[in-house]
mmCIF file of C-alpha atoms and ligand atoms in Angstrom:
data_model
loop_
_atom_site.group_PDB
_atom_site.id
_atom_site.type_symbol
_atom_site.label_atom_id
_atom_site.label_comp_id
_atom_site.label_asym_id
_atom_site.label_seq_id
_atom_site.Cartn_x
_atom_site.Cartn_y
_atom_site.Cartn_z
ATOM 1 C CA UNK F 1 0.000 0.000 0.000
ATOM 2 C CA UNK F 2 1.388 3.629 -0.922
ATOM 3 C CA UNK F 3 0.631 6.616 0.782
ATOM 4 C CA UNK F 4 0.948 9.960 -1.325
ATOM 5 C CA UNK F 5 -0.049 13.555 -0.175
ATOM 6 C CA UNK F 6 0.017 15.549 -3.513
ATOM 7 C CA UNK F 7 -2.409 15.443 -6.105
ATOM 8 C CA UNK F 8 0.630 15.096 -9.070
ATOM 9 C CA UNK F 9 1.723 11.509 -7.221
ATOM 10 C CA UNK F 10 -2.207 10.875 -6.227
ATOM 11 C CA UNK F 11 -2.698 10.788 -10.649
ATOM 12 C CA UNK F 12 0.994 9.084 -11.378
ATOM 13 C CA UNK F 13 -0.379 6.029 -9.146
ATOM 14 C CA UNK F 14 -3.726 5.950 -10.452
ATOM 15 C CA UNK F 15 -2.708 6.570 -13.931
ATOM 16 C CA UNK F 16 -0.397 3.761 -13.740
ATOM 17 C CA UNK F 17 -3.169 1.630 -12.238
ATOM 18 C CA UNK F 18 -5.273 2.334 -15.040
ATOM 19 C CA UNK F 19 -2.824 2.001 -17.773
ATOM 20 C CA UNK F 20 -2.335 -1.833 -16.190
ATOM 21 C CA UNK F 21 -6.425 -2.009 -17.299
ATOM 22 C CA UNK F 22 -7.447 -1.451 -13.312
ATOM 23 C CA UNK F 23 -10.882 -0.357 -12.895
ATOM 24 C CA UNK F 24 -10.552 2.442 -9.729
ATOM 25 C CA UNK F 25 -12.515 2.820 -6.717
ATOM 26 C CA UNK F 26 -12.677 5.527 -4.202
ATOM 27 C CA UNK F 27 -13.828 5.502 -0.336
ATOM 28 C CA UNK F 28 -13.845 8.989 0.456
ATOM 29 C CA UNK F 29 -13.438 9.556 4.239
ATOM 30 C CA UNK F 30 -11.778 12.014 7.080
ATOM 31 C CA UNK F 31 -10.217 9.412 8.798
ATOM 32 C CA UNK F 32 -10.621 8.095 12.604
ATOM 33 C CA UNK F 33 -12.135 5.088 10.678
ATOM 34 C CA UNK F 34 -13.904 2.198 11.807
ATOM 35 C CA UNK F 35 -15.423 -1.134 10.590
ATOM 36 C CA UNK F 36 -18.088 1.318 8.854
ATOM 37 C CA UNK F 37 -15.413 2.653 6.762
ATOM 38 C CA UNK F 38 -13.835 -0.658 5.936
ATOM 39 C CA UNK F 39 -17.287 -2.052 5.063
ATOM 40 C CA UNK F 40 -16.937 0.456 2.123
ATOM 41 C CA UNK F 41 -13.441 -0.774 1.518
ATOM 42 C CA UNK F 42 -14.584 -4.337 1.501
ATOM 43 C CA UNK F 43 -17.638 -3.513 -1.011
ATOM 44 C CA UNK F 44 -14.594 -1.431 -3.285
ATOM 45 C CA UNK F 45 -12.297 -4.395 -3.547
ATOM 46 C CA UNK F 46 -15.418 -6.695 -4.749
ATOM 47 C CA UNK F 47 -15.918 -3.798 -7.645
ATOM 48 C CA UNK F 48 -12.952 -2.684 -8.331
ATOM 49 C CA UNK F 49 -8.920 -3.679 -9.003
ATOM 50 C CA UNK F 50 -7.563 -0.738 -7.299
ATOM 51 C CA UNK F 51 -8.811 0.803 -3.827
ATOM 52 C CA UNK F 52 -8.109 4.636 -3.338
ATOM 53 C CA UNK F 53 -9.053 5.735 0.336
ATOM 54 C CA UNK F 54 -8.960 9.746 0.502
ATOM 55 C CA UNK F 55 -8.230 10.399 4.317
ATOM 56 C CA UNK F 56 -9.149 14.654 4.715
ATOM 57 C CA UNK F 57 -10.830 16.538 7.436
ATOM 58 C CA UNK F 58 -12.293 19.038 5.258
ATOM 59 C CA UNK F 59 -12.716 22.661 6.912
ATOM 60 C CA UNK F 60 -15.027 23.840 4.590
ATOM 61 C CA UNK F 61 -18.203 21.621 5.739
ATOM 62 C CA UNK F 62 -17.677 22.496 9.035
ATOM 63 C CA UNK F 63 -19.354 25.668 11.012
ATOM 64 C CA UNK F 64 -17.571 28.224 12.995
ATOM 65 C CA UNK F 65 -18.745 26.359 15.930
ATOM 66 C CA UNK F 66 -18.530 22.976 15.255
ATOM 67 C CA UNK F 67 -15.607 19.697 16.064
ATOM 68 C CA UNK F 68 -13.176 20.454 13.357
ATOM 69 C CA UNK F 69 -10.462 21.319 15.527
ATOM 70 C CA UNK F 70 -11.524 18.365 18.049
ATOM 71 C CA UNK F 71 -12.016 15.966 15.264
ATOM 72 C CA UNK F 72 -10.424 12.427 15.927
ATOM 73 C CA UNK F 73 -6.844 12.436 13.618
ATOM 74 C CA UNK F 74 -5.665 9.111 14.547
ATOM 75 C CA UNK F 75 -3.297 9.122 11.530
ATOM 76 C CA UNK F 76 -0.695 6.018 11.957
ATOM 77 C CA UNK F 77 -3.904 3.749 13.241
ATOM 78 C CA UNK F 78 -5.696 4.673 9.900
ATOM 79 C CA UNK F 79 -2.972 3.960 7.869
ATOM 80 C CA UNK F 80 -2.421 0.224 9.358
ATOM 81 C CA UNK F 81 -6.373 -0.269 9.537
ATOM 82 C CA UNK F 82 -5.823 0.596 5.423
ATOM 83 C CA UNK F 83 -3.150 -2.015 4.634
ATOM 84 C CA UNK F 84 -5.090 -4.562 6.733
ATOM 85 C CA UNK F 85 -8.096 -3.899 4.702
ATOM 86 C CA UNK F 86 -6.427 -4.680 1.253
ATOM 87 C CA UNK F 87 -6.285 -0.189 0.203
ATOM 88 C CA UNK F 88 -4.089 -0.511 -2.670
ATOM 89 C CA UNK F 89 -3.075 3.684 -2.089
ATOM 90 C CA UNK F 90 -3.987 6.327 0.460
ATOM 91 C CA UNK F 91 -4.378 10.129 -0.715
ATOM 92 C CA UNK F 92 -4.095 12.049 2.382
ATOM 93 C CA UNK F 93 -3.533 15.475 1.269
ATOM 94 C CA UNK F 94 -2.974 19.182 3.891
ATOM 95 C CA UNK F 95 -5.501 21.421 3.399
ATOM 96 C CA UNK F 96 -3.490 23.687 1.381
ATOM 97 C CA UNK F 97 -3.237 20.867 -1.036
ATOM 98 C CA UNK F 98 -6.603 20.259 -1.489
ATOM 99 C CA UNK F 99 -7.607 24.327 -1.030
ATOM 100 C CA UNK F 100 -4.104 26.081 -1.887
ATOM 101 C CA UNK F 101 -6.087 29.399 -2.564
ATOM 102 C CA UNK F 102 -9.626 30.509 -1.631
ATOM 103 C CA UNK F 103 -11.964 28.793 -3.669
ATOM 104 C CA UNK F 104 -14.181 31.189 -5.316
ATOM 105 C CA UNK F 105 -16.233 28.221 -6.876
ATOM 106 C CA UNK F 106 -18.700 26.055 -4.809
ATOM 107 C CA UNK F 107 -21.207 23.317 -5.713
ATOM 108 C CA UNK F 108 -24.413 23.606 -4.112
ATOM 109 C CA UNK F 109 -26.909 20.954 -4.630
ATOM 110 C CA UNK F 110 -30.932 23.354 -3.801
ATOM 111 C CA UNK F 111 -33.292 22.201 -2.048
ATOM 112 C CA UNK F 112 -32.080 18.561 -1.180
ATOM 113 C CA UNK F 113 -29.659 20.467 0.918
ATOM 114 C CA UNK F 114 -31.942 22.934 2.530
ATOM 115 C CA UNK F 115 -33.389 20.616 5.496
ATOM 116 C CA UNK F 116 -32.823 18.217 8.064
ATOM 117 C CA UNK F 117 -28.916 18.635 8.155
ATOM 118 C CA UNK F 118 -28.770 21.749 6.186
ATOM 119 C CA UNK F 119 -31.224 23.438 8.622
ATOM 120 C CA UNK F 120 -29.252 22.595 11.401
ATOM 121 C CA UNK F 121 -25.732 22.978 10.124
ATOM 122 C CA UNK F 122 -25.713 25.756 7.743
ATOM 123 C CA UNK F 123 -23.068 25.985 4.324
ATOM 124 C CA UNK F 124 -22.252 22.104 5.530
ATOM 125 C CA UNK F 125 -23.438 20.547 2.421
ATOM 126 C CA UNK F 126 -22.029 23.147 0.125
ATOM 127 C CA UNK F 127 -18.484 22.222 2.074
ATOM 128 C CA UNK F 128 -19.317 18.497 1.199
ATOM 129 C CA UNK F 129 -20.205 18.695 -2.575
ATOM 130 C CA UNK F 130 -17.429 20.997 -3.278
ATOM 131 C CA UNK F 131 -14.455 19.023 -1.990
ATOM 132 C CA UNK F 132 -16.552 15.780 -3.202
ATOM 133 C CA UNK F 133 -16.264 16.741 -6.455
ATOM 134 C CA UNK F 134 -12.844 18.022 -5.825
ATOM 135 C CA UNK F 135 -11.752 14.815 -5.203
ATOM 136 C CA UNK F 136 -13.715 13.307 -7.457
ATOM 137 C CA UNK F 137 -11.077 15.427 -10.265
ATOM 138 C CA UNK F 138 -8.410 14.605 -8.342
ATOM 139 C CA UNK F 139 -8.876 10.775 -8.240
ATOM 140 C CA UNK F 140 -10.628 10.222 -11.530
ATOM 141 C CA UNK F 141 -11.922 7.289 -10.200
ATOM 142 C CA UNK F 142 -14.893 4.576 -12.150
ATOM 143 C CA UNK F 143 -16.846 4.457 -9.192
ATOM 144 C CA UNK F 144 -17.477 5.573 -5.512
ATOM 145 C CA UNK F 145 -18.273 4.168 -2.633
ATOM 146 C CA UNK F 146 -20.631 6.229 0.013
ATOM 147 C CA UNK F 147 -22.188 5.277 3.560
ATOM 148 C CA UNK F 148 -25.793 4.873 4.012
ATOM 149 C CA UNK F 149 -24.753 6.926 7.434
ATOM 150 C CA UNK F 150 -25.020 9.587 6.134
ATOM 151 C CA UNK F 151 -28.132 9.062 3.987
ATOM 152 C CA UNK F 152 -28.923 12.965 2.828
ATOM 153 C CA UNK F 153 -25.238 13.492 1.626
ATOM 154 C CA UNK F 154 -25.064 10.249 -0.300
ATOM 155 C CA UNK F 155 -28.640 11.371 -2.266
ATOM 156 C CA UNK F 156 -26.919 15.018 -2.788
ATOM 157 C CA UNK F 157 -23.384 13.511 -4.092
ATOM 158 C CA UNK F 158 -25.743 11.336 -6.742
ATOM 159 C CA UNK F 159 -27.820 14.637 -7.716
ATOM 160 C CA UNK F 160 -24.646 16.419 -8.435
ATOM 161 C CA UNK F 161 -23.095 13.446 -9.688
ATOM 162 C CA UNK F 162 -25.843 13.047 -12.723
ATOM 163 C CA UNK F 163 -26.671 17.011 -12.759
ATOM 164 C CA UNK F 164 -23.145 17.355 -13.629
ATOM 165 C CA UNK F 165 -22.322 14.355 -15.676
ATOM 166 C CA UNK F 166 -19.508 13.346 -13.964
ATOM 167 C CA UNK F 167 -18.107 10.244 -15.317
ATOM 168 C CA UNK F 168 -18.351 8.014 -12.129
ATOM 169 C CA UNK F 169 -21.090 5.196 -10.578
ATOM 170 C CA UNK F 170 -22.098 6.296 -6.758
ATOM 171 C CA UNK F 171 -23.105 2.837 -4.635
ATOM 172 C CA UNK F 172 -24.397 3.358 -1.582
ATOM 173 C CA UNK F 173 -23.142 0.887 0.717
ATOM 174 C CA UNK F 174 -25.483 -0.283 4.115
ATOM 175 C CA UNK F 175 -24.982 1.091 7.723
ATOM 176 C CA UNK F 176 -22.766 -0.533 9.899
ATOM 177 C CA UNK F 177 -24.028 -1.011 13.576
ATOM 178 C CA UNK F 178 -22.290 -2.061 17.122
ATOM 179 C CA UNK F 179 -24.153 -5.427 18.113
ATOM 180 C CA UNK F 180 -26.061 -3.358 20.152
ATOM 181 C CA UNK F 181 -27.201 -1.323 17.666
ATOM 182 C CA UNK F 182 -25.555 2.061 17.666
ATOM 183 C CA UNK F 183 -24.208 3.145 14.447
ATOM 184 C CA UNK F 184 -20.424 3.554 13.990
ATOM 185 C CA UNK F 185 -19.275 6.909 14.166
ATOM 186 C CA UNK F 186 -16.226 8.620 14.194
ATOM 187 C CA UNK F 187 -17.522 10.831 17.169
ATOM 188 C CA UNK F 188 -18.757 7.913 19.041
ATOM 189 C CA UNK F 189 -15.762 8.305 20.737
ATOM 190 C CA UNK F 190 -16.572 11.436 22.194
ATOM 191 C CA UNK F 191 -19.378 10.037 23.996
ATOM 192 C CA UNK F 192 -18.859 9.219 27.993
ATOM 193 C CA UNK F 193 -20.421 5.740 28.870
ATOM 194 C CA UNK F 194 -23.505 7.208 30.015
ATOM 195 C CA UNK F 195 -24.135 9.011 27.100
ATOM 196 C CA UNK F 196 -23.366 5.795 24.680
ATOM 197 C CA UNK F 197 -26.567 4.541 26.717
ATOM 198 C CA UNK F 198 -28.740 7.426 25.917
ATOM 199 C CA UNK F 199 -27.188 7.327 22.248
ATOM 200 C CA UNK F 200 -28.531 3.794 22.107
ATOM 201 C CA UNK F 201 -31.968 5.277 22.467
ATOM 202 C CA UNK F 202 -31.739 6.689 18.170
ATOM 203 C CA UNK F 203 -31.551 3.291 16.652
ATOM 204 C CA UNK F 204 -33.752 1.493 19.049
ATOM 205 C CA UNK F 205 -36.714 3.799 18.416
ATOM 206 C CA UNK F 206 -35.649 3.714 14.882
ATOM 207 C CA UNK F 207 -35.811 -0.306 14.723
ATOM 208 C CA UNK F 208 -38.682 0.397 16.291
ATOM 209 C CA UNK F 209 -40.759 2.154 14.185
ATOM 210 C CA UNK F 210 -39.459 0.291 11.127
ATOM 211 C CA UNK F 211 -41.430 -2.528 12.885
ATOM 212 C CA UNK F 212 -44.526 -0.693 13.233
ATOM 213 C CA UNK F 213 -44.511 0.351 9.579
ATOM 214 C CA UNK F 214 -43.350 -3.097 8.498
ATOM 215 C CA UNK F 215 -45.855 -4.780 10.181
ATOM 216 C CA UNK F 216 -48.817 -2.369 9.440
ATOM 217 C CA UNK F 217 -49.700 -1.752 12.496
ATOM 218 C CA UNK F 218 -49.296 1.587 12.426
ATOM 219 C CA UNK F 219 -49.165 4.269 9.103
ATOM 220 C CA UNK F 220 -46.056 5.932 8.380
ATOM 221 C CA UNK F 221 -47.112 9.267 9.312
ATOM 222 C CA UNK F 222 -48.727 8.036 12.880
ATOM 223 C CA UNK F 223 -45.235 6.440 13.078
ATOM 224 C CA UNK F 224 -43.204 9.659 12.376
ATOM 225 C CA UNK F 225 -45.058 10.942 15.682
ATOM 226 C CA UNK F 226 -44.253 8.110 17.107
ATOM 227 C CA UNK F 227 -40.571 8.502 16.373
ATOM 228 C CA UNK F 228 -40.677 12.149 17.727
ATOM 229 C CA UNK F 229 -42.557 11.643 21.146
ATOM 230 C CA UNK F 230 -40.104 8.216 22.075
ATOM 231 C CA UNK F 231 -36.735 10.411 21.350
ATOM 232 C CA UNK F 232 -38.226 13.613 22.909
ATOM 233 C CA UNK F 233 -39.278 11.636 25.954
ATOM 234 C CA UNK F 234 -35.222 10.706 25.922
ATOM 235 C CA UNK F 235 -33.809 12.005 29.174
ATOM 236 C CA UNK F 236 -30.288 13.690 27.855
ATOM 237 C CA UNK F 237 -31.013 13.564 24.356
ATOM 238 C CA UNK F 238 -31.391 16.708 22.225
ATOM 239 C CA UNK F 239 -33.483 15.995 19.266
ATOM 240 C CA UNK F 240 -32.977 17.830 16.179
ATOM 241 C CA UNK F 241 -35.343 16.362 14.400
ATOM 242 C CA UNK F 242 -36.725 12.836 13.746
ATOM 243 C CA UNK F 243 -39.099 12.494 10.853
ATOM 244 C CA UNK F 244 -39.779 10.097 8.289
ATOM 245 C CA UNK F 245 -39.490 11.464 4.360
ATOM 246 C CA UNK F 246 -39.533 10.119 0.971
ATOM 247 C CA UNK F 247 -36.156 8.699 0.465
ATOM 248 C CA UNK F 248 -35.691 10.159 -2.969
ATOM 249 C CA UNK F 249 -37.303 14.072 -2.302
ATOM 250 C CA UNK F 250 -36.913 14.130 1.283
ATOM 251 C CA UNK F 251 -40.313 15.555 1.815
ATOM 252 C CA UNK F 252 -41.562 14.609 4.813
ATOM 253 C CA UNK F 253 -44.605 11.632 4.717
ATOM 254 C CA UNK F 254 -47.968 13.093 4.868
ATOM 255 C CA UNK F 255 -51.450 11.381 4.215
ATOM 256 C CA UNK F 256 -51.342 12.204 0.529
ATOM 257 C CA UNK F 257 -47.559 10.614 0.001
ATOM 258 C CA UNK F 258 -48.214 7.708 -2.608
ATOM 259 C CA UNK F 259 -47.880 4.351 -0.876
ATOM 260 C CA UNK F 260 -45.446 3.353 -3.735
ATOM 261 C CA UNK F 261 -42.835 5.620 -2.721
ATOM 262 C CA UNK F 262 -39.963 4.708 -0.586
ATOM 263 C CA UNK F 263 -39.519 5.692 3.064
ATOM 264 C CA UNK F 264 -36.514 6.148 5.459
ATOM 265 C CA UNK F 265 -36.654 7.411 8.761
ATOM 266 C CA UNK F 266 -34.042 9.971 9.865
ATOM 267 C CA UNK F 267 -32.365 11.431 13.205
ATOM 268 C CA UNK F 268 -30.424 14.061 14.344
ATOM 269 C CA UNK F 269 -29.856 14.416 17.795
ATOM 270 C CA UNK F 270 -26.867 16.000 20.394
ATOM 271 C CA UNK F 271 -26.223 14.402 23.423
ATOM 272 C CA UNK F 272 -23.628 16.623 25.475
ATOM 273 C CA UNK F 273 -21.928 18.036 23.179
ATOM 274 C CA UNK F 274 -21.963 14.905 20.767
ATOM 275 C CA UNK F 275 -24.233 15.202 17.149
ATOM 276 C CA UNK F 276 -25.013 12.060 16.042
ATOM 277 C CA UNK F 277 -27.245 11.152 13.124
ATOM 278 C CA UNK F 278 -28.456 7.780 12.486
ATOM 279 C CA UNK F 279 -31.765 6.134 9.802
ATOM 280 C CA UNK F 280 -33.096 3.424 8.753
ATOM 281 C CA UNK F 281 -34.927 2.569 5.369
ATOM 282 C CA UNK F 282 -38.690 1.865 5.637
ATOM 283 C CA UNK F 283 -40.137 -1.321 3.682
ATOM 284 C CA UNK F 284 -43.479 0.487 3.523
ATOM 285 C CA UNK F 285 -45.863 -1.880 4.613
ATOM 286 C CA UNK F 286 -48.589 -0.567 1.931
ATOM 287 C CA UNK F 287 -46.369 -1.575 -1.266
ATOM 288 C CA UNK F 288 -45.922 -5.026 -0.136
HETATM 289 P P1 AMP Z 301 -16.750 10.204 7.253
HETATM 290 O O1 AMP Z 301 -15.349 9.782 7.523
HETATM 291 O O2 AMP Z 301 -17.600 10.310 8.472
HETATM 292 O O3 AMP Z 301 -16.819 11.425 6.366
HETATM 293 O O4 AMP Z 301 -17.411 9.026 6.423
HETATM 294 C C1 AMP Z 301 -16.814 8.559 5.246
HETATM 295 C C2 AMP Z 301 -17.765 7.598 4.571
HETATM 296 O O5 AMP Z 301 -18.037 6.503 5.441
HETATM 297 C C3 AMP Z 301 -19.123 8.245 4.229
HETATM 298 O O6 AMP Z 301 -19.549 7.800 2.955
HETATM 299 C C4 AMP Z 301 -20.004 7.736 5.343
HETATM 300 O O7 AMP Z 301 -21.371 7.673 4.984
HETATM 301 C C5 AMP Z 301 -19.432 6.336 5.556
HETATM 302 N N1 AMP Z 301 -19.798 5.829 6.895
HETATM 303 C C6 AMP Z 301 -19.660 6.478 8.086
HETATM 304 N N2 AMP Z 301 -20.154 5.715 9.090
HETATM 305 C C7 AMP Z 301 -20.625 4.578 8.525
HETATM 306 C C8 AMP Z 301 -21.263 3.392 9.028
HETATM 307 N N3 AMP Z 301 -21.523 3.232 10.317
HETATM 308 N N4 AMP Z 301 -21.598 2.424 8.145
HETATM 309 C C9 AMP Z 301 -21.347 2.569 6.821
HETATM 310 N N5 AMP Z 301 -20.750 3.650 6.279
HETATM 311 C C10 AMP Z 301 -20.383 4.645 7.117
#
């Protein structure tokens, strides 16, 4: 495995790579990873000849008052957690590599970036789909492999992806879970033991309600309620919002949402002074 930190090695050892009739994948990530990560990895080396990880805490998607300066950079464990995995190279570029002037062009992806996250953490997206795509160029890569995690900013990369024509196939690869539930995180390990427990409380309700739904007992909008009053009623748990939308528009469920369409159901919440986000995809109970 090779490690390179400029963008004229990054396309030497890619270009090489392709030259020897390798098809390229990319895991985008900013590091501190975890079996979540390597899931990603895993699904890349099943698709692909040659595994680029990008390893970048990028400033620009973070707010004035947000972790970027806490943010887990646990460099030399990364890079061994890599070569275990099978990475074939590692771009892990400053930030004056990746931004050596100040950009004066951003991608913005409307409206899919306007709510849930983008309400509550404003300019974030426009920081993702800018150093996406930025990567994107820098990697040239056949396709790219996203986490369900983070379900809004994998449906924004894909509109930006086809609005744009960028010559690349997005997967979207499933969420990976502790046994108990809670969804890997690079910030989990912020969270005191106590406040694991309470964290628990997102993807429990979540399973949850995907049983109601699933099993008809309840309609998806009675369940979105549902959803609300069980994390609200969560002693130490902040909710930002819990809702359940279309998984393609994000528009929140309502009676008059066709039964054909797909639902997930999505949560932000902060518990100290830990965001998480967590959601599951609905099998709505009315197409079966
Ligand atoms: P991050 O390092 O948090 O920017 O995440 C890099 C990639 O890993 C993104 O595509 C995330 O959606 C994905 N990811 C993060 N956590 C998980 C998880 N628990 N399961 C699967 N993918 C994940």
């Amino acid at each position: 495995m090779n490690t390179v930190s400029t963008i004229e090695k990054l396309r030497e050892e890619v270009a090489t790579a392709r030259l020897a009739g390798k098809r390229i994948g990319c895991v985008p990530t900013m590091g501190a990873l975890h079996a979540g990560h390597l899931s990603l990895v895993e699904a890349a080396k099943a698709e692909s000849d040659f595994v680029v990880m990008t390893i970048f805490v990028n400033p620009t998607q973070f707010g004035p008052n947000e972790d970027l300066t806490k943010y887990p950079r646990p460099l030399e464990e990364d890079l061994a957690k890599c070569r275990d995995a099978g990475v074939d190279l590692v771009f892990h570029p400053d930030v004056e590599v990746v931004y050596p002037r100040a950009n004066a062009t951003f991608v913005e992806v409307p409206g899919l970036s306007d709510v849930l996250e983008g309400t509550f953490r404003s300019g974030h997206f426009r920081g993702v789909t800018t150093v996406v795509l930025k990567l994107l160029n820098m990697v040239l890569p056949d396709v790219v492999f996203l986490g369900r995690k983070d379900f809004q900013q994998q449906l924004l990369i894909r509109q930006m992806v086809a609005d744009l024509d960028v010559p690349v196939e997005v997967r979207t690869c499933p969420t990976v879970r502790e046994e108990d539930g809670l969804a890997l995180s690079s910030r989990n390990v912020f969270l005191s033991r106590a406040e694991r427990e309470t964290a628990l409380a997102i993807s429990r309700s979540l399973e949850q309600i995907r049983r109601l739904v699933e099993g008809e007992a309840v309609s998806p909008v009675a369940a979105g309620s549902e959803l609300k009053r069980l994390l609200m009623e969560t002693d130490g748990l902040l909710l930002n919002y819990a809702t359940i939308v279309d998984a393609a528009t994000l528009e929140e469920v309502s009676e008059s949402t066709s039964p054909t369409v797909d639902l997930v159901a999505l949560v932000a919440a902060r518990i100290g002074s830990t965001r998480l986000i967590d959601n599951i995809p609905l099998c709505n109970a009315l197409k079966k």
